[in-house]
Short mmCIF file of C-alpha atoms in Angstrom, two decimals:
data_model
loop_
_atom_site.label_atom_id
_atom_site.label_comp_id
_atom_site.label_asym_id
_atom_site.label_seq_id
_atom_site.Cartn_x
_atom_site.Cartn_y
_atom_site.Cartn_z
CA MET A 678 -2.90 -1.91 -10.48
CA ALA A 679 -2.58 0.73 -13.12
CA GLY A 680 -1.75 4.70 -12.91
CA CYS A 681 -1.61 7.70 -14.99
CA ALA A 682 0.88 7.62 -18.40
CA GLY A 683 3.59 10.16 -19.31
CA GLY A 684 6.52 8.30 -18.18
CA THR A 685 7.29 5.98 -15.09
CA PRO A 686 6.72 7.88 -11.87
CA ASP A 687 9.07 7.13 -9.08
CA CYS A 688 8.83 5.73 -5.85
CA GLY A 689 7.57 8.43 -4.24
CA ASP A 690 5.67 10.29 -6.81
CA THR A 691 1.98 11.12 -6.12
CA ASP A 692 0.75 9.07 -9.08
CA THR A 693 2.65 6.03 -7.10
CA LEU A 694 1.22 6.80 -3.67
CA SER A 695 -2.46 7.42 -5.21
CA VAL A 696 -2.37 3.89 -6.69
CA LEU A 697 -1.11 2.42 -3.14
CA ASP A 698 -3.87 4.75 -1.39
CA GLU A 699 -6.78 3.08 -3.53
CA ALA A 700 -5.55 -0.56 -3.19
CA ILE A 701 -4.99 0.18 0.73
CA GLU A 702 -8.64 2.15 0.47
CA ALA A 703 -10.22 -0.95 -1.32
CA GLU A 704 -8.77 -3.83 0.93
CA VAL A 705 -10.40 -1.61 4.30
CA GLU A 706 -13.64 -1.26 2.58
CA LYS A 707 -13.64 -4.88 1.57
CA TYR A 708 -12.94 -6.45 5.31
CA ALA A 709 -14.44 -3.51 7.49
CA PRO A 710 -17.85 -5.86 7.58
CA GLN A 711 -15.62 -8.43 8.40
CA THR A 712 -13.85 -7.18 11.50
CA GLN A 713 -14.13 -9.42 14.74
CA ARG A 714 -12.42 -6.43 16.86
CA GLY A 715 -14.45 -3.34 17.49
CA THR A 716 -17.20 -2.14 14.52
CA ALA A 717 -16.79 -1.65 10.73
CA GLU A 718 -16.99 2.15 11.50
CA GLU A 719 -14.09 1.57 14.09
CA PHE A 720 -11.91 -0.17 11.39
CA MET A 721 -12.65 1.86 8.87
CA GLY A 722 -11.31 5.08 10.69
CA ILE A 723 -7.72 3.14 9.76
CA LEU A 724 -7.92 5.16 6.75
CA ASP A 725 -7.61 8.64 8.46
CA THR A 726 -4.83 7.02 10.74
CA TYR A 727 -2.60 5.41 7.93
CA GLU A 728 0.88 6.46 6.48
CA ILE A 729 3.47 5.58 3.95
CA SER A 730 6.73 6.59 4.63
CA ASN A 731 10.47 5.62 4.61
CA ILE A 732 10.14 5.16 0.80
CA ARG A 733 13.02 4.48 -0.70
CA THR A 734 14.50 3.68 -4.27
CA LEU A 735 16.21 0.23 -4.41
CA ASP A 736 16.88 0.01 -8.09
CA TYR A 737 16.22 1.90 -11.27
CA ASP A 738 16.58 0.41 -14.53
CA GLU A 739 17.02 3.22 -17.12
CA ALA A 740 16.70 0.60 -19.96
CA ILE A 741 13.28 0.41 -19.57
CA ASP A 742 12.15 3.01 -17.48
CA SER A 743 11.49 0.56 -13.97
CA TYR A 744 11.51 1.32 -10.00
CA GLN A 745 12.13 -1.13 -7.65
CA CYS A 746 11.11 0.53 -4.51
CA ASP A 747 10.29 -0.06 -0.71
CA ALA A 748 8.29 1.61 1.98
CA ARG A 749 6.18 1.02 5.52
CA ILE A 750 2.74 1.29 6.47
CA THR A 751 1.64 2.36 9.53
CA TYR A 752 -1.77 2.76 11.04
CA VAL A 753 -2.99 3.17 14.72
CA TYR A 754 -6.11 1.14 15.30
CA HIS A 755 -7.90 0.97 19.08
CA ASP A 756 -4.56 2.58 20.37
CA ARG A 757 -2.02 0.46 18.55
CA GLU A 758 0.52 1.19 16.20
CA ARG A 759 1.30 -1.58 13.44
CA SER A 760 3.23 -1.29 10.45
CA VAL A 761 5.12 -3.33 7.80
CA ASP A 762 7.79 -3.00 5.72
CA PHE A 763 6.89 -3.47 1.91
CA THR A 764 8.20 -3.78 -1.74
CA TYR A 765 6.88 -2.37 -4.69
CA ARG A 766 7.65 -2.18 -8.73
CA ILE A 767 6.86 0.41 -11.09
CA ASP A 768 6.56 0.13 -14.93
CA THR A 769 5.38 1.67 -17.80
CA ASP A 770 3.41 -0.77 -20.06
CA GLN A 771 5.22 -0.36 -23.76
CA ALA A 772 2.42 -1.07 -25.79
CA SER A 773 -0.14 1.01 -24.05
CA GLY A 774 1.89 3.81 -21.91
CA GLN A 775 -0.13 3.40 -18.61
CA THR A 776 2.04 2.93 -15.37
CA LEU A 777 1.81 0.03 -13.59
CA ILE A 778 2.39 -0.66 -10.01
CA GLU A 779 3.03 -4.48 -8.63
CA TYR A 780 3.21 -4.65 -5.10
CA GLN A 781 3.20 -7.06 -2.19
CA ASN A 782 0.58 -8.36 -0.42
CA LYS A 783 2.34 -8.06 2.80
CA MET A 784 1.87 -4.34 2.76
CA LEU A 785 -1.95 -5.27 3.60
CA ASN A 786 -0.94 -8.07 6.24
CA PRO A 787 -1.18 -5.75 9.54
CA ILE A 788 -4.57 -4.54 8.38
CA LEU A 789 -6.26 -7.74 7.50
CA GLY A 790 -4.33 -9.69 10.24
CA TYR A 791 -6.25 -6.93 12.62
CA ALA A 792 -9.59 -7.61 10.97
CA MET A 793 -9.80 -11.31 11.32
CA GLY A 794 -8.61 -11.12 14.92
CA PHE A 795 -4.80 -12.54 14.22
#
């Protein structure tokens, strides 16, 4: 996913979190109509309860201005809290100057698993 240009933002930067928010929102919207637990509207409520926390910088490579990070996503759905830790990497495209964020899909596992009835 791509974000704003202007130097590589760090792990907890608002630009970084904004891109992660966009990914979460897209997945919730994608799977809401397929949810097998409750209604699509209830499932969309995840967007009101999720939180990204425990943000840490695991490594910073100054030579290429790249961060390796981890964090936790937590949300509540049907009065049950779920969370998972995940890693992500933030780089700046050397040609275009765009910020690139690569994240583990497991960030979305609690959301997708619950939608599909796992």
